Amino acid sequence: AQSVTQLGSHVSVSEGALVLLRCNYSSSVPPYLFWYVQYPNQGLQLLLKYTTGATLVKGINGFEAEFKKSETSFHLTKPSAHMSDAAEYFCAVTSDSNYQLIWGAGTKLIIKP
Amino acid sequence: AAGVIQSPRHLIKEKRETATLKCYPIPRHDTVYWYQQGPGQDPQFLISFYEKMQSDKGSIPDRFSAQQFSDYHSELNMSSLELGDSALYFCASSFRGRAETQYFGPGTRLLVL
């Protein structure tokens, strides 16, 4: 079985500060990992994904995430937060054996001016 | 680039009524997934179809049914609506060859009164 844990339902950072959103997963098979972003009253937009290959993946809007198998983590980072980054971020996992996305509970990112 | 299209975008129904949500996948995508996202919740997988056949089933109530048509669009039929069915319903699509990446539509917001 697969599961995803996102630490912190809300994360607040100042504009220009580092953004770090934590995601840990459990999977008995090699995972595919995703970060999706959901802006208020909008759909889910794929931010980045890890399937195979390079463990540091870069996504849109300056975000990146690193797959660390030993830590079963896929934390999302951005060096400098912008006001426009305020949204809810979902980490999700799937695999070759089951394409059903398993979601974390989401982390709401709040940007302070 | 063409994205996943969902219609309608908003829907208001009364209890015990029926509703039909439509999803048009990205061209050449042959797999469709349905998710339900309640207020403040993470998306919950309902059901998926590959090549017009049901491929996976999640927490879809018996009152709901879905199908995928020959042009790969999908419809989610919801009967005997309950207040608790009020949610955002997302459709996602993927190409089986790269089934690990699902692209989401903007969602249909259903309000049951």
mmCIF file of C-alpha atoms in Angstrom:
data_model
loop_
_atom_site.group_PDB
_atom_site.id
_atom_site.type_symbol
_atom_site.label_atom_id
_atom_site.label_comp_id
_atom_site.label_asym_id
_atom_site.label_seq_id
_atom_site.Cartn_x
_atom_site.Cartn_y
_atom_site.Cartn_z
ATOM 1 C CA ALA A 1 0.000 0.000 0.000
ATOM 2 C CA GLN A 2 1.069 3.545 -0.643
ATOM 3 C CA SER A 3 0.542 6.613 1.475
ATOM 4 C CA VAL A 4 1.655 10.235 1.602
ATOM 5 C CA THR A 5 2.210 12.464 4.606
ATOM 6 C CA GLN A 6 2.572 16.206 4.290
ATOM 7 C CA LEU A 7 3.891 17.868 7.409
ATOM 8 C CA GLY A 8 2.039 21.050 8.235
ATOM 9 C CA SER A 9 -1.407 21.896 6.958
ATOM 10 C CA HIS A 10 -0.315 25.539 6.796
ATOM 11 C CA VAL A 11 3.125 26.998 6.169
ATOM 12 C CA SER A 12 3.748 30.722 6.407
ATOM 13 C CA VAL A 13 6.849 32.401 4.982
ATOM 14 C CA SER A 14 7.834 35.971 4.253
ATOM 15 C CA GLU A 15 8.102 37.188 0.694
ATOM 16 C CA GLY A 16 11.650 36.498 -0.499
ATOM 17 C CA ALA A 17 12.254 33.736 2.049
ATOM 18 C CA LEU A 18 12.932 30.082 1.376
ATOM 19 C CA VAL A 19 9.917 27.869 0.847
ATOM 20 C CA LEU A 20 10.114 24.305 2.155
ATOM 21 C CA LEU A 21 7.079 22.024 1.984
ATOM 22 C CA ARG A 22 7.610 18.553 3.360
ATOM 23 C CA CYS A 23 6.356 15.316 1.887
ATOM 24 C CA ASN A 24 7.091 11.780 3.007
ATOM 25 C CA TYR A 25 5.725 8.712 1.325
ATOM 26 C CA SER A 26 5.513 5.009 1.847
ATOM 27 C CA SER A 27 5.510 2.581 -1.030
ATOM 28 C CA SER A 28 6.428 -1.060 -1.421
ATOM 29 C CA VAL A 29 7.262 -0.538 -5.086
ATOM 30 C CA PRO A 30 9.319 2.140 -6.847
ATOM 31 C CA PRO A 31 7.203 5.259 -6.583
ATOM 32 C CA TYR A 32 6.321 8.002 -8.969
ATOM 33 C CA LEU A 33 6.056 11.245 -7.023
ATOM 34 C CA PHE A 34 4.281 14.457 -7.868
ATOM 35 C CA TRP A 35 3.638 17.911 -6.575
ATOM 36 C CA TYR A 36 0.468 19.635 -7.709
ATOM 37 C CA VAL A 37 -0.545 23.201 -6.931
ATOM 38 C CA GLN A 38 -4.090 24.416 -6.510
ATOM 39 C CA TYR A 39 -4.763 28.143 -6.578
ATOM 40 C CA PRO A 40 -7.955 29.379 -4.916
ATOM 41 C CA ASN A 41 -11.062 28.207 -6.758
ATOM 42 C CA GLN A 42 -9.001 26.595 -9.484
ATOM 43 C CA GLY A 43 -8.011 23.118 -10.621
ATOM 44 C CA LEU A 44 -4.889 21.109 -9.925
ATOM 45 C CA GLN A 45 -1.802 22.043 -11.879
ATOM 46 C CA LEU A 46 1.191 19.742 -12.154
ATOM 47 C CA LEU A 47 4.192 21.487 -10.615
ATOM 48 C CA LEU A 48 6.795 18.759 -11.063
ATOM 49 C CA LYS A 49 7.245 15.024 -10.975
ATOM 50 C CA TYR A 50 9.803 12.320 -10.303
ATOM 51 C CA THR A 51 9.557 9.032 -12.181
ATOM 52 C CA THR A 52 13.074 7.761 -12.825
ATOM 53 C CA GLY A 53 16.524 9.190 -13.381
ATOM 54 C CA ALA A 54 17.787 12.382 -11.780
ATOM 55 C CA THR A 55 16.584 12.688 -8.218
ATOM 56 C CA LEU A 56 16.536 16.491 -8.256
ATOM 57 C CA VAL A 57 13.666 17.629 -10.414
ATOM 58 C CA LYS A 58 12.846 21.139 -11.432
ATOM 59 C CA GLY A 59 9.340 22.343 -12.031
ATOM 60 C CA ILE A 60 7.474 25.428 -13.024
ATOM 61 C CA ASN A 61 7.599 28.760 -11.208
ATOM 62 C CA GLY A 62 11.076 28.136 -9.779
ATOM 63 C CA PHE A 63 10.114 25.149 -7.644
ATOM 64 C CA GLU A 64 12.196 22.022 -7.320
ATOM 65 C CA ALA A 65 12.052 18.805 -5.331
ATOM 66 C CA GLU A 66 14.523 16.099 -4.454
ATOM 67 C CA PHE A 67 13.658 12.426 -4.250
ATOM 68 C CA LYS A 68 15.519 10.874 -1.329
ATOM 69 C CA LYS A 69 14.877 7.154 -1.238
ATOM 70 C CA SER A 70 16.728 6.616 2.048
ATOM 71 C CA GLU A 71 14.498 9.187 3.732
ATOM 72 C CA THR A 72 11.367 8.316 1.733
ATOM 73 C CA SER A 73 10.960 12.033 1.141
ATOM 74 C CA PHE A 74 10.129 14.353 -1.720
ATOM 75 C CA HIS A 75 10.273 17.820 -0.222
ATOM 76 C CA LEU A 76 9.385 20.843 -2.341
ATOM 77 C CA THR A 77 11.549 23.954 -2.221
ATOM 78 C CA LYS A 78 11.822 27.389 -3.760
ATOM 79 C CA PRO A 79 14.679 29.757 -2.900
ATOM 80 C CA SER A 80 12.615 32.933 -2.786
ATOM 81 C CA ALA A 81 8.883 33.111 -2.205
ATOM 82 C CA HIS A 82 6.629 35.386 -4.229
ATOM 83 C CA MET A 83 3.192 36.577 -3.266
ATOM 84 C CA SER A 84 1.856 34.700 -6.288
ATOM 85 C CA ASP A 85 3.008 31.402 -4.739
ATOM 86 C CA ALA A 86 0.183 31.538 -2.202
ATOM 87 C CA ALA A 87 -1.817 28.399 -2.909
ATOM 88 C CA GLU A 88 -2.394 24.885 -1.661
ATOM 89 C CA TYR A 89 0.230 22.308 -2.551
ATOM 90 C CA PHE A 90 -0.475 18.591 -2.788
ATOM 91 C CA CYS A 91 2.079 15.811 -2.830
ATOM 92 C CA ALA A 92 0.957 12.573 -4.497
ATOM 93 C CA VAL A 93 2.358 9.132 -5.245
ATOM 94 C CA THR A 94 1.574 6.419 -7.726
ATOM 95 C CA SER A 95 3.465 3.546 -9.315
ATOM 96 C CA ASP A 96 3.642 1.219 -12.276
ATOM 97 C CA SER A 97 1.458 -1.277 -10.460
ATOM 98 C CA ASN A 98 -1.334 1.154 -9.674
ATOM 99 C CA TYR A 99 -1.889 4.390 -11.510
ATOM 100 C CA GLN A 100 -4.320 5.654 -8.921
ATOM 101 C CA LEU A 101 -2.888 8.804 -7.365
ATOM 102 C CA ILE A 102 -2.611 8.701 -3.591
ATOM 103 C CA TRP A 103 -2.663 12.206 -2.159
ATOM 104 C CA GLY A 104 -1.289 13.960 0.857
ATOM 105 C CA ALA A 105 -3.639 16.154 2.841
ATOM 106 C CA GLY A 106 -2.244 19.306 1.278
ATOM 107 C CA THR A 107 -0.257 22.239 2.639
ATOM 108 C CA LYS A 108 -1.560 25.743 2.360
ATOM 109 C CA LEU A 109 1.308 28.133 1.655
ATOM 110 C CA ILE A 110 0.830 31.628 3.031
ATOM 111 C CA ILE A 111 3.130 34.419 1.917
ATOM 112 C CA LYS A 112 3.585 37.360 4.264
ATOM 113 C CA PRO A 113 4.456 40.726 2.726
ATOM 114 C CA ALA B 1 -1.692 23.067 -25.807
ATOM 115 C CA ALA B 2 -5.109 21.510 -25.365
ATOM 116 C CA GLY B 3 -6.062 20.654 -21.809
ATOM 117 C CA VAL B 4 -8.666 18.527 -20.111
ATOM 118 C CA ILE B 5 -12.118 20.026 -20.497
ATOM 119 C CA GLN B 6 -14.855 19.573 -17.956
ATOM 120 C CA SER B 7 -18.438 20.646 -18.161
ATOM 121 C CA PRO B 8 -20.288 22.173 -16.590
ATOM 122 C CA ARG B 9 -17.937 24.217 -14.439
ATOM 123 C CA HIS B 10 -20.603 24.847 -11.836
ATOM 124 C CA LEU B 11 -23.765 22.937 -11.031
ATOM 125 C CA ILE B 12 -26.464 23.447 -8.436
ATOM 126 C CA LYS B 13 -28.868 20.618 -7.699
ATOM 127 C CA GLU B 14 -31.442 19.751 -5.098
ATOM 128 C CA LYS B 15 -31.325 16.680 -2.874
ATOM 129 C CA ARG B 16 -32.430 13.478 -4.618
ATOM 130 C CA GLU B 17 -31.861 14.959 -8.064
ATOM 131 C CA THR B 18 -29.426 13.563 -10.617
ATOM 132 C CA ALA B 19 -26.395 15.161 -12.205
ATOM 133 C CA THR B 20 -24.136 14.312 -15.124
ATOM 134 C CA LEU B 21 -20.588 15.615 -15.295
ATOM 135 C CA LYS B 22 -18.619 15.441 -18.501
ATOM 136 C CA CYS B 23 -14.906 15.160 -19.135
ATOM 137 C CA TYR B 24 -13.049 15.543 -22.404
ATOM 138 C CA PRO B 25 -9.460 14.297 -22.131
ATOM 139 C CA ILE B 26 -6.419 15.756 -23.783
ATOM 140 C CA PRO B 27 -6.287 14.576 -27.423
ATOM 141 C CA ARG B 28 -4.617 11.137 -27.744
ATOM 142 C CA HIS B 29 -5.103 10.421 -24.061
ATOM 143 C CA ASP B 30 -6.917 7.150 -23.587
ATOM 144 C CA THR B 31 -7.238 7.011 -19.812
ATOM 145 C CA VAL B 32 -9.577 9.066 -17.661
ATOM 146 C CA TYR B 33 -9.697 9.370 -13.877
ATOM 147 C CA TRP B 34 -12.369 10.921 -11.660
ATOM 148 C CA TYR B 35 -11.641 12.486 -8.276
ATOM 149 C CA GLN B 36 -13.824 14.118 -5.647
ATOM 150 C CA GLN B 37 -12.468 16.916 -3.479
ATOM 151 C CA GLY B 38 -14.602 17.959 -0.537
ATOM 152 C CA PRO B 39 -14.154 21.372 1.111
ATOM 153 C CA GLY B 40 -10.710 21.550 2.690
ATOM 154 C CA GLN B 41 -9.975 17.952 1.720
ATOM 155 C CA ASP B 42 -7.462 16.281 -0.533
ATOM 156 C CA PRO B 43 -8.793 14.701 -3.737
ATOM 157 C CA GLN B 44 -10.280 11.236 -3.374
ATOM 158 C CA PHE B 45 -10.054 8.825 -6.280
ATOM 159 C CA LEU B 46 -13.405 7.627 -7.540
ATOM 160 C CA ILE B 47 -12.911 5.591 -10.696
ATOM 161 C CA SER B 48 -10.811 5.325 -13.842
ATOM 162 C CA PHE B 49 -11.209 4.067 -17.388
ATOM 163 C CA TYR B 50 -8.728 2.847 -19.955
ATOM 164 C CA GLU B 51 -9.782 2.255 -23.528
ATOM 165 C CA LYS B 52 -13.447 2.496 -22.549
ATOM 166 C CA MET B 53 -13.175 -0.171 -19.865
ATOM 167 C CA GLN B 54 -13.182 0.454 -16.148
ATOM 168 C CA SER B 55 -9.600 0.024 -14.996
ATOM 169 C CA ASP B 56 -9.701 0.888 -11.315
ATOM 170 C CA LYS B 57 -12.320 1.677 -8.711
ATOM 171 C CA GLY B 58 -11.936 3.781 -5.618
ATOM 172 C CA SER B 59 -14.395 5.258 -3.177
ATOM 173 C CA ILE B 60 -17.203 5.780 -5.652
ATOM 174 C CA PRO B 61 -20.661 5.487 -4.061
ATOM 175 C CA ASP B 62 -23.095 2.987 -5.546
ATOM 176 C CA ARG B 63 -25.323 5.941 -6.460
ATOM 177 C CA PHE B 64 -22.670 7.081 -8.913
ATOM 178 C CA SER B 65 -21.767 5.468 -12.196
ATOM 179 C CA ALA B 66 -19.420 6.413 -14.972
ATOM 180 C CA GLN B 67 -18.427 5.360 -18.420
ATOM 181 C CA GLN B 68 -15.970 6.202 -21.154
ATOM 182 C CA PHE B 69 -17.173 6.557 -24.713
ATOM 183 C CA SER B 70 -15.630 5.690 -28.060
ATOM 184 C CA ASP B 71 -14.232 9.223 -28.427
ATOM 185 C CA TYR B 72 -12.616 8.752 -24.967
ATOM 186 C CA HIS B 73 -14.714 11.350 -23.244
ATOM 187 C CA SER B 74 -16.186 10.260 -19.953
ATOM 188 C CA GLU B 75 -19.347 10.999 -18.024
ATOM 189 C CA LEU B 76 -19.942 10.694 -14.302
ATOM 190 C CA ASN B 77 -23.590 10.111 -13.480
ATOM 191 C CA MET B 78 -24.720 10.906 -9.972
ATOM 192 C CA SER B 79 -28.169 9.959 -8.725
ATOM 193 C CA SER B 80 -30.115 10.517 -5.514
ATOM 194 C CA LEU B 81 -27.845 13.413 -4.693
ATOM 195 C CA GLU B 82 -27.108 14.089 -1.040
ATOM 196 C CA LEU B 83 -25.865 17.232 0.665
ATOM 197 C CA GLY B 84 -22.544 15.492 1.248
ATOM 198 C CA ASP B 85 -21.997 15.150 -2.481
ATOM 199 C CA SER B 86 -21.267 18.879 -2.644
ATOM 200 C CA ALA B 87 -17.659 18.987 -3.755
ATOM 201 C CA LEU B 88 -15.261 19.769 -6.549
ATOM 202 C CA TYR B 89 -15.122 16.926 -9.060
ATOM 203 C CA PHE B 90 -11.944 16.637 -11.044
ATOM 204 C CA CYS B 91 -11.284 14.680 -14.159
ATOM 205 C CA ALA B 92 -7.738 13.825 -15.185
ATOM 206 C CA SER B 93 -6.391 12.159 -18.274
ATOM 207 C CA SER B 94 -3.233 10.363 -19.249
ATOM 208 C CA PHE B 95 -1.745 8.426 -22.129
ATOM 209 C CA ARG B 96 -1.304 4.811 -21.171
ATOM 210 C CA GLY B 97 2.247 4.808 -22.376
ATOM 211 C CA ARG B 98 3.015 7.501 -19.831
ATOM 212 C CA ALA B 99 0.277 6.654 -17.417
ATOM 213 C CA GLU B 100 2.169 7.935 -14.403
ATOM 214 C CA THR B 101 1.386 11.530 -15.252
ATOM 215 C CA GLN B 102 -2.193 12.670 -14.929
ATOM 216 C CA TYR B 103 -3.284 16.044 -16.197
ATOM 217 C CA PHE B 104 -6.237 17.588 -14.463
ATOM 218 C CA GLY B 105 -9.175 19.560 -15.717
ATOM 219 C CA PRO B 106 -10.442 22.688 -13.977
ATOM 220 C CA GLY B 107 -13.090 20.741 -12.096
ATOM 221 C CA THR B 108 -16.848 20.908 -11.768
ATOM 222 C CA ARG B 109 -18.090 22.478 -8.582
ATOM 223 C CA LEU B 110 -21.284 20.747 -7.503
ATOM 224 C CA LEU B 111 -23.509 22.249 -4.864
ATOM 225 C CA VAL B 112 -26.385 20.160 -3.546
ATOM 226 C CA LEU B 113 -29.052 22.130 -1.693
#
